[in-house]
Coordinates of C-alpha atoms in Angstrom, one line a residue:
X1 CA 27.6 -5.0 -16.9
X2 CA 27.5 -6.6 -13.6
X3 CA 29.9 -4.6 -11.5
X4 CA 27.9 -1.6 -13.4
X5 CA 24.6 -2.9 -12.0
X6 CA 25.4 -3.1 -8.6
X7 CA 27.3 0.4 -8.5
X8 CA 23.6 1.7 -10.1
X9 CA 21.9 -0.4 -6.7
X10 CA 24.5 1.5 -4.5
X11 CA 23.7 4.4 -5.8
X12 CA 20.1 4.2 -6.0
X13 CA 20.2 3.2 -1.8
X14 CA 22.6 6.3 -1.6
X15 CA 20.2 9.0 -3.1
X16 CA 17.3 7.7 -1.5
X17 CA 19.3 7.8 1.7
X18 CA 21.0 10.9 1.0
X19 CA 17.1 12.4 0.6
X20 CA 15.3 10.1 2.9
X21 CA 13.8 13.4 4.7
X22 CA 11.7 13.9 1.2
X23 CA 10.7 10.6 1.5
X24 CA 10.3 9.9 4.9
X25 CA 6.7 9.4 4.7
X26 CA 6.7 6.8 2.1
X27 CA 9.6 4.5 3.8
X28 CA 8.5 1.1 3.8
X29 CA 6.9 1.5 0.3
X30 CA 9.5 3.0 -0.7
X31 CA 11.8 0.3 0.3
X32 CA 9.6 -2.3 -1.9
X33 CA 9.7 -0.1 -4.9
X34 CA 13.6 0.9 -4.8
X35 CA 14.0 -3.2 -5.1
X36 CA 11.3 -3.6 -7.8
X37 CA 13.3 -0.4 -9.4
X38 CA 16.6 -2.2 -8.8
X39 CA 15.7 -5.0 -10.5
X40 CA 14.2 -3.5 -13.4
X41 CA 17.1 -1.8 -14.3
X42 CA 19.9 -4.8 -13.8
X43 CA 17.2 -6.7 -16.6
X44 CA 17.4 -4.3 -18.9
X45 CA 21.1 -3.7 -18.5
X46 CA 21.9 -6.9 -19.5
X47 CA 21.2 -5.9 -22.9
X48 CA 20.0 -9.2 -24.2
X49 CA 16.5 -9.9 -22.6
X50 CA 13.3 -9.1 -24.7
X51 CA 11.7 -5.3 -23.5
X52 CA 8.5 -6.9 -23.8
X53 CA 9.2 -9.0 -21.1
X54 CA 10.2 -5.8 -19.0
X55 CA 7.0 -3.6 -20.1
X56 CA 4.1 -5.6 -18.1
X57 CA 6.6 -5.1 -14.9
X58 CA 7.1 -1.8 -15.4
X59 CA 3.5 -0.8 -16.2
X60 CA 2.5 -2.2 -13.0
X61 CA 5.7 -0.9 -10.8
X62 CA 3.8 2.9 -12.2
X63 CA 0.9 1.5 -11.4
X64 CA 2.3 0.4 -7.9
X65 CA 3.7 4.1 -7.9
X66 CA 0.6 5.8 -7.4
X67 CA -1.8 3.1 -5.7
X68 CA 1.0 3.9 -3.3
X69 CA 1.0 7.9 -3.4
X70 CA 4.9 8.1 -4.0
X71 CA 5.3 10.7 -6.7
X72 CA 6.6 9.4 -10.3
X73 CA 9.0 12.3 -10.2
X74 CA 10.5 9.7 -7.4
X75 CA 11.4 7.6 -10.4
X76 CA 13.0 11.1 -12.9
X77 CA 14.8 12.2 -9.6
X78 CA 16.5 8.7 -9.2
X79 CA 17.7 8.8 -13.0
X80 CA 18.6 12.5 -13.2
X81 CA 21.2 11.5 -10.1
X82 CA 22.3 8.3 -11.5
X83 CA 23.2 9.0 -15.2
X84 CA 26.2 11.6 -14.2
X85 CA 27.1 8.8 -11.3
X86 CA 27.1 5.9 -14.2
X87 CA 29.3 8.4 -16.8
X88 CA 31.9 9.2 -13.9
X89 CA 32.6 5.4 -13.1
X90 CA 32.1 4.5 -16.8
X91 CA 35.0 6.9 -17.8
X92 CA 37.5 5.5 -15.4
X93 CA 36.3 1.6 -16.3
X94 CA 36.3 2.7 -20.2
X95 CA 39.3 4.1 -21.8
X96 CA 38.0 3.6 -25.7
X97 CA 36.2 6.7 -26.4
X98 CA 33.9 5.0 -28.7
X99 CA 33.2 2.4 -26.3
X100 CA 32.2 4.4 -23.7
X101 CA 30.0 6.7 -25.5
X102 CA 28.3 3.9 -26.6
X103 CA 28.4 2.0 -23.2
X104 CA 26.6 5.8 -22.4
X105 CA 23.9 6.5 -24.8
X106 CA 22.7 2.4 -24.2
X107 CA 22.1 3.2 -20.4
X108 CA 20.4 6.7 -20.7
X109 CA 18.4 5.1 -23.6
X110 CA 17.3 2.1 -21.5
X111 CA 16.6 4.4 -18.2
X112 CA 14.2 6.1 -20.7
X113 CA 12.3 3.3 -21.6
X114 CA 12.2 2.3 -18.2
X115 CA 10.7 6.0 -17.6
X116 CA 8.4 6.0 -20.0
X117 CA 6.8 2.4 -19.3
X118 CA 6.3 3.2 -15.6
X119 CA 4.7 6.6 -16.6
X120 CA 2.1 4.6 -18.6
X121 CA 1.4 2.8 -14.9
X122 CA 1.0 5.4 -13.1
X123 CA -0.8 7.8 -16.2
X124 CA -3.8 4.7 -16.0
X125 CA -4.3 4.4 -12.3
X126 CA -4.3 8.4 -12.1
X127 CA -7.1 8.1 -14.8
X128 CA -9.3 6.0 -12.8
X129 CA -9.1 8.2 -9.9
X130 CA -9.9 11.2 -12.2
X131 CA -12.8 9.8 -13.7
X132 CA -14.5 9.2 -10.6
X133 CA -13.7 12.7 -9.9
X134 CA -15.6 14.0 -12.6
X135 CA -18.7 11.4 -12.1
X136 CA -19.0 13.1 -8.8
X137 CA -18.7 16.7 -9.7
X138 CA -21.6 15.6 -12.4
X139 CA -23.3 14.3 -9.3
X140 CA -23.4 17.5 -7.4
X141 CA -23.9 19.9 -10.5
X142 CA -27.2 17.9 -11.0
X143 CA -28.7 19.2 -8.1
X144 CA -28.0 23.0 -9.4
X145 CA -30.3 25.4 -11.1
X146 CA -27.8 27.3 -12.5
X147 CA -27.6 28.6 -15.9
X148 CA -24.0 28.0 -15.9
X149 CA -24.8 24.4 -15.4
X150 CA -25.0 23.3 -18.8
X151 CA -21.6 24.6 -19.9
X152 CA -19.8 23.3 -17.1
X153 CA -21.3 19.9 -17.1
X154 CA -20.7 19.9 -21.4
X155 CA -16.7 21.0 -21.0
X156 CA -16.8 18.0 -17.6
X157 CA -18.2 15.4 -20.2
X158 CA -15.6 16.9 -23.0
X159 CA -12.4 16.4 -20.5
X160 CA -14.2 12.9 -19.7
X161 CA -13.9 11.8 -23.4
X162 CA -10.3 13.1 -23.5
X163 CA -9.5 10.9 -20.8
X164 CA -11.1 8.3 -22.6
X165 CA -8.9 8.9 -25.8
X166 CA -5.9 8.8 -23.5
X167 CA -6.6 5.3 -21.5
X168 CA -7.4 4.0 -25.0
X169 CA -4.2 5.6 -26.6
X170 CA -6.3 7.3 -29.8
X171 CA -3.9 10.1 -31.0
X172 CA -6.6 11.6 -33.0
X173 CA -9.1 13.1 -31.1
X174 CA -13.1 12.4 -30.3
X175 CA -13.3 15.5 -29.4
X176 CA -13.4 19.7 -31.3
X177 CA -9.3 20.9 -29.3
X178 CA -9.1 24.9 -29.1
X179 CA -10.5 27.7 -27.4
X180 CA -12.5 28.8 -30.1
X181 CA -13.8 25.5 -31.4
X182 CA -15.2 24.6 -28.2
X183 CA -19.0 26.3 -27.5
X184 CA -17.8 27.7 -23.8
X185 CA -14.8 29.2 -25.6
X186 CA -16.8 31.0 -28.2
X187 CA -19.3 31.9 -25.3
X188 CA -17.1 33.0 -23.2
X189 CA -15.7 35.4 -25.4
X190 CA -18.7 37.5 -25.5
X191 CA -18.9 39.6 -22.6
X192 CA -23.2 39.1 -21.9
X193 CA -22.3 35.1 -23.4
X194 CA -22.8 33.5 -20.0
X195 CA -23.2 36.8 -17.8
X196 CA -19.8 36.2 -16.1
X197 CA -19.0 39.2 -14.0
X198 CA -15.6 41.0 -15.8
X199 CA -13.5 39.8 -12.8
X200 CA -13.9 36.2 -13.3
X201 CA -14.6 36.1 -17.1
X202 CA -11.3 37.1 -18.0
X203 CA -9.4 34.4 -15.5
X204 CA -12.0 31.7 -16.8
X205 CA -10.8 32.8 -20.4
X206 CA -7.2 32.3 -19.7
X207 CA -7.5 29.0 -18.0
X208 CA -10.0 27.7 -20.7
X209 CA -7.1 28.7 -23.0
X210 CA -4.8 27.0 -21.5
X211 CA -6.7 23.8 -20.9
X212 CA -7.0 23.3 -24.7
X213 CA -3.7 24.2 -25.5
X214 CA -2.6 21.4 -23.0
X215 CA -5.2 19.0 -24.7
X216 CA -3.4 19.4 -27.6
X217 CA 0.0 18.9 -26.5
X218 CA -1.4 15.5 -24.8
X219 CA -2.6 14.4 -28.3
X220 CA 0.5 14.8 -29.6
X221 CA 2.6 12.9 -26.7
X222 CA 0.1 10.0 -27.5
X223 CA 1.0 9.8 -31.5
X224 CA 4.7 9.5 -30.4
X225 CA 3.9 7.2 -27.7
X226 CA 6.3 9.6 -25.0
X227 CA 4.5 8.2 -22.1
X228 CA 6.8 10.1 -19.5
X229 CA 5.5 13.7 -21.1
X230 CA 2.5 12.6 -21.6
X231 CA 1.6 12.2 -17.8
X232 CA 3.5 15.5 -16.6
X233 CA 1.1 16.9 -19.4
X234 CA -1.8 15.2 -18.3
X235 CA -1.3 15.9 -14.8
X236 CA -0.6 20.0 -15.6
X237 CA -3.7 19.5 -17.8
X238 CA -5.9 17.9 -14.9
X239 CA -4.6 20.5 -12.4
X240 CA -5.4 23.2 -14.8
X241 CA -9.4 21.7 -14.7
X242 CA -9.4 21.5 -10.9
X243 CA -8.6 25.0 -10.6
X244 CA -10.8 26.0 -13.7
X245 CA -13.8 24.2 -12.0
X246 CA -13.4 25.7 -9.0
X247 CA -13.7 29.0 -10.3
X248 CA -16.8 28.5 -11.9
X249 CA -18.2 27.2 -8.7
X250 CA -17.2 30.2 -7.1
X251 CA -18.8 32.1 -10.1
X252 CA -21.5 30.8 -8.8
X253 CA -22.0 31.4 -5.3
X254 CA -21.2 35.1 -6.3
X255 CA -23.7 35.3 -9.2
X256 CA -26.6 33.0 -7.8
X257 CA -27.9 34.2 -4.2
X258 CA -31.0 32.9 -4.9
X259 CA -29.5 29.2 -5.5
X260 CA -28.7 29.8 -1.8
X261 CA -24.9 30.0 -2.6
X262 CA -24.4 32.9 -1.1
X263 CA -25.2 33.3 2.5
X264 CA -28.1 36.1 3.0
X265 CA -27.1 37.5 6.1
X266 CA -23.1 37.6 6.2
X267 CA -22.8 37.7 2.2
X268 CA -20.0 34.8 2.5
X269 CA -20.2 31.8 0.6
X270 CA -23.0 29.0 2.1
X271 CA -22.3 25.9 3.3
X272 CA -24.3 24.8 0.3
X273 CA -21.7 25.6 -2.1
X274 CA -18.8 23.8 0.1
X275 CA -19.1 20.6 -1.0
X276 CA -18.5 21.5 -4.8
X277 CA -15.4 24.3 -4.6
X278 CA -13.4 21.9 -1.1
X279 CA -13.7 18.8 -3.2
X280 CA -12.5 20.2 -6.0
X281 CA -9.6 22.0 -4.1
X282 CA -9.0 18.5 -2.8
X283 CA -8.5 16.8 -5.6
X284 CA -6.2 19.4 -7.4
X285 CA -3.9 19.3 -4.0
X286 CA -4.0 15.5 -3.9
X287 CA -2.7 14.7 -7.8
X288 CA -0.5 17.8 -7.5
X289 CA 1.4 16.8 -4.2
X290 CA 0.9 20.4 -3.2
X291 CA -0.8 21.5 0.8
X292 CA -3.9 22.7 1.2
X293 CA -5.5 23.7 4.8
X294 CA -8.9 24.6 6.1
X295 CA -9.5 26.3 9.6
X296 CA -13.3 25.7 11.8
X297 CA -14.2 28.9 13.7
X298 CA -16.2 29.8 16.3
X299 CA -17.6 32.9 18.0
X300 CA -16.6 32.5 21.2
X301 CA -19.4 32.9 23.9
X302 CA -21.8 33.8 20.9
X303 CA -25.0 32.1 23.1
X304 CA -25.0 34.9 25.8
X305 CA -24.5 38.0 23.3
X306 CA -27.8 36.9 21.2
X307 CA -29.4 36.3 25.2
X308 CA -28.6 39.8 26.6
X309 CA -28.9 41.8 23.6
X310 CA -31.3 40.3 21.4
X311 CA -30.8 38.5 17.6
X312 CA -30.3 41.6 16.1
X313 CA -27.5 42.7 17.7
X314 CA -26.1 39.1 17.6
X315 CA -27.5 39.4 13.8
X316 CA -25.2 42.4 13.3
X317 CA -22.0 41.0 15.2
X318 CA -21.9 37.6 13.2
X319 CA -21.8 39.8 10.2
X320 CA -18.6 42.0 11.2
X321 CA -17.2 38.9 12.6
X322 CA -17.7 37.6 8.8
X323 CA -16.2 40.8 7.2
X324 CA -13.2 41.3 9.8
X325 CA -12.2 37.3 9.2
X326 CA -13.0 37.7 4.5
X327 CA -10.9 40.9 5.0
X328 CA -7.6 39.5 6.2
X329 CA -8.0 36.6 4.0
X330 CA -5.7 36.3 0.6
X331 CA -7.2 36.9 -2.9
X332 CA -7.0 32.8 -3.0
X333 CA -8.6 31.8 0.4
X334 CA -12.6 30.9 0.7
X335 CA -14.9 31.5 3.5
X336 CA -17.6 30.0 4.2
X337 CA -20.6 30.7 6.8
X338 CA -21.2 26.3 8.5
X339 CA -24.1 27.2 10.5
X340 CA -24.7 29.0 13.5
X341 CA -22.1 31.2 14.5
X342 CA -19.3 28.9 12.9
X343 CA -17.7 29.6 9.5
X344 CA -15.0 27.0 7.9
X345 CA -12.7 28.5 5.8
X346 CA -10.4 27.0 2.9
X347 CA -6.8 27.8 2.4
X348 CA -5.2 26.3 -1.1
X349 CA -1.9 26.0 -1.5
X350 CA -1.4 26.8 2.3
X351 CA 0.3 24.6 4.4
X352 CA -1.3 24.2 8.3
X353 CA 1.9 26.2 9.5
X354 CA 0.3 28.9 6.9
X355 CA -3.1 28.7 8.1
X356 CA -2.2 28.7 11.4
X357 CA -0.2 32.1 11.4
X358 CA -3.0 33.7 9.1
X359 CA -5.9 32.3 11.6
X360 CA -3.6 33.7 14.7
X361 CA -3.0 37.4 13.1
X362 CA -7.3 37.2 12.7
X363 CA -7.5 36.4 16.3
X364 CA -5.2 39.4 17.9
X365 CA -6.8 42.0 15.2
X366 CA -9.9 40.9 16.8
X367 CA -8.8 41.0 20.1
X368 CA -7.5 44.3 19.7
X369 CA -10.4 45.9 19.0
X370 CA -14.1 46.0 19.9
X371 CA -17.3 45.1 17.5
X372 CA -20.1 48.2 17.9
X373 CA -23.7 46.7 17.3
X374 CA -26.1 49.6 18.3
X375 CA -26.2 49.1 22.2
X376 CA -23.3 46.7 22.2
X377 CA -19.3 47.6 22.0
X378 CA -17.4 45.0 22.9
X379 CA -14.5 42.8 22.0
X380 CA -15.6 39.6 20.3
X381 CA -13.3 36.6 19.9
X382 CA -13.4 33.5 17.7
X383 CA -11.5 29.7 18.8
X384 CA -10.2 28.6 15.8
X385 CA -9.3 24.4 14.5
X386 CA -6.7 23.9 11.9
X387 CA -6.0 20.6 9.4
X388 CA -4.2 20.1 6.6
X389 CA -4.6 17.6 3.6
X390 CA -1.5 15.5 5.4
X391 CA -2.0 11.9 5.4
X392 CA -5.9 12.4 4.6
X393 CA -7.5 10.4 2.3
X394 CA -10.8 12.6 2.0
X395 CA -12.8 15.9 2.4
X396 CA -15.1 14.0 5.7
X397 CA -11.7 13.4 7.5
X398 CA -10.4 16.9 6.7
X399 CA -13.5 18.8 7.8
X400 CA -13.9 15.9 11.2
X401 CA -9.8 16.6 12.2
X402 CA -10.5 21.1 11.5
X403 CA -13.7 19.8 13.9
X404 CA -11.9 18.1 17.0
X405 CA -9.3 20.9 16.9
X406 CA -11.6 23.7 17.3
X407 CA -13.0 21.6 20.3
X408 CA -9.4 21.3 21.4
X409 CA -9.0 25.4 21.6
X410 CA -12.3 26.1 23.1
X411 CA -11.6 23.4 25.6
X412 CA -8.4 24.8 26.4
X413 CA -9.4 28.4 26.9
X414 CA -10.7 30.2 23.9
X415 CA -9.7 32.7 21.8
X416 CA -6.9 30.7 20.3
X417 CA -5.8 28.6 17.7
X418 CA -5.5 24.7 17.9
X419 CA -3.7 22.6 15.0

């Protein structure tokens, strides 16, 4: 198996090479963990060591893994390349059938305990993360008045004591799994049960559903032990929560003016409820690798409208700023009003490339046209900031980089876009 274990080295350099722009990001570490990797998988080819010896190693290569933000589908990417590599220069080494077929099924069966090993890593350092996570949405809902309050903070406490069943490895559940077993399910169902506008209630519903369905497919990984589906579960399952969350902050802002959610003069949400939906959006991009941008805007020369023609008219102008800027938005896309004349908004899913081109389509509408305000007709423009979640470690640096980019574009002119 010698000769075998260095073709698998070559070829793990090769893909990682051959993909490097994926990766570029991560090189150094990457580096470290393709040699860790390496040597992993000539151990266990040998075919005579102990695998108890190799689980502590590659529990904390997973571990490694994500204390490192490289992806674990790193690891399923590398194997799904290698194992047609390995059979190619296994049939041309091996010319008993029997031989090689077994020479075959011993390799894919020791890449998948290797798999599911570092999966249990990296499954325990993502549940640290994510119960910090829910300690600090607890935080922030304990400041609402909210009537919803109760039911969100009883489901955050539920998905708390699932994660607690899954760092502990209990198959059998502390906890009631279904929609309808659950009291928020049964609620929920009932259209006056938590007084959930139609438009949310039924999206709510469907991700509830699915949340407990994913619960139970996690218990089941855990009684078979299948690490590596356990944490592509758990992380669909967590990313299904984020957005779920989310929605129920946005629920609300809508439902709650008087919590000051909403705000009273542009009827966008306040910066009051920005902490609770960004974070969450955060987090959800952060464990699911996928972009998310926000965008700072500013009224451009807003100081000497509300001089000449009075807060009224400025009054009136910041609120068809508000409904030109929520009107060119997508379905998925939040807007807030920051204070002042400045609104931040929040793009999920969007990369800043994205953000950028929706923010610049907002800015010529706007400059195309002109803002009537009793007395006052004239074209209004906004300088707009742009970040993305990209190498960001939290929601402060994300808001401070949108911040220093909107300074950049007023600073350069107005009436623009800087990213």
């Amino acid at each position: 198996m010698d000769k075998l274990s260095e073709y698998i080295s070559l070829k793990i350099t090769e893909f990682l090479h051959r993909n490097f722009e994926i990766y570029k990001d991560f090189s150094e570490e990457i580096e470290k963990i393709k040699e860790e990797y390496i040597a992993l998988v000539k151990e266990l080819l040998k075919g005579k060591e102990n695998l108890h010896e190799i689980k502590p190693k590659a529990f904390l290569l997973g571990r490694k893994l994500f204390k490192k933000d490289v992806s674990y589908m790193l690891i399923l990417d590398i194997n799904n390349y290698l194992l047609p590599e390995i059979a190619v220069i296994l049939s041309q080494i091996e010319e008993n059938t029997a031989t090689f077929l077994y020479k075959i099924s011993f390799i894919e069966n020791r890449m998948k305990f290797l798999e599911n090993k570092i999966a249990y890593g990296y499954l325990s350092e993502n549940i640290k993360q994510d119960k910090d996570w829910i300690r600090e949405k607890l935080r922030i809902l304990k400041n609402s008045e909210s009537t919803l309050k109760p039911f969100v903070r009883d489901h955050l406490i539920w998905v708390n004591k699932l994660l607690e069943d899954v760092k502990k490895l209990r198959y059998k559940s502390s906890i009631p799994l279904g929609h309808y077993n659950c009291d928020l399910g049964r609620r929920l169902e009932h259209a006056d049960g938590l007084g959930i506008f139609d438009e949310y209630r039924t999206e709510i519903i469907t991700l509830h559903k699915k949340i407990h369905g994913s619960a139970i497919q996690i218990y089941h990984f855990l009684e078979k032990r299948d690490y590596k589906h356990l944490l592509l579960e758990y992380l669909e399952f967590f990313n299904l929560v984020g957005k779920f969350v989310s929605l129920l902050g946005l629920t609300f802002a809508v439902m709650y003016e008087e919590d000051a959610n909403i705000d009273p003069l542009t009827k966008v949400l306040s910066r009051r409820s920005l902490e609770f939906i960004l974070s969450s959006n955060f987090h959800i991009a952060k464990i699911s690798r996928r972009p998310l941008s926000v965008a700072m805007v500013d009224i451009d020369n807003f100081k000497k409208i509300n001089d000449k023609y009075g807060h009224q008219v400025g009054d009136c102008v910041l609120k068809k700023i508000a409904q030109e800027i929520q009107s060119s938005l997508r379905k998925s896309d939040f807007i807030f009003r920051y204070g002042g004349e400045e609104f931040f908004i929040l793009f999920p899913f969007a990369t800043k490339e994205d953000a950028v081109r929706i923010m610049e389509k907002i800015i010529k509408k706007l400059s195309g046209s002109k803002i009537k305000c009793g007395n006052f007709e004239e074209t209004v423009t906004i300088s707009v900031g742009v970040s993305s979640i990209d190498n960001v470690e939290d929601i402060y640096s994300l808001i401070s980089l949108a911040d220093k980019a909107l300074y950049r574009a007023k600073s350069s002119g107005k009436n623009r876009v800087s990213a």
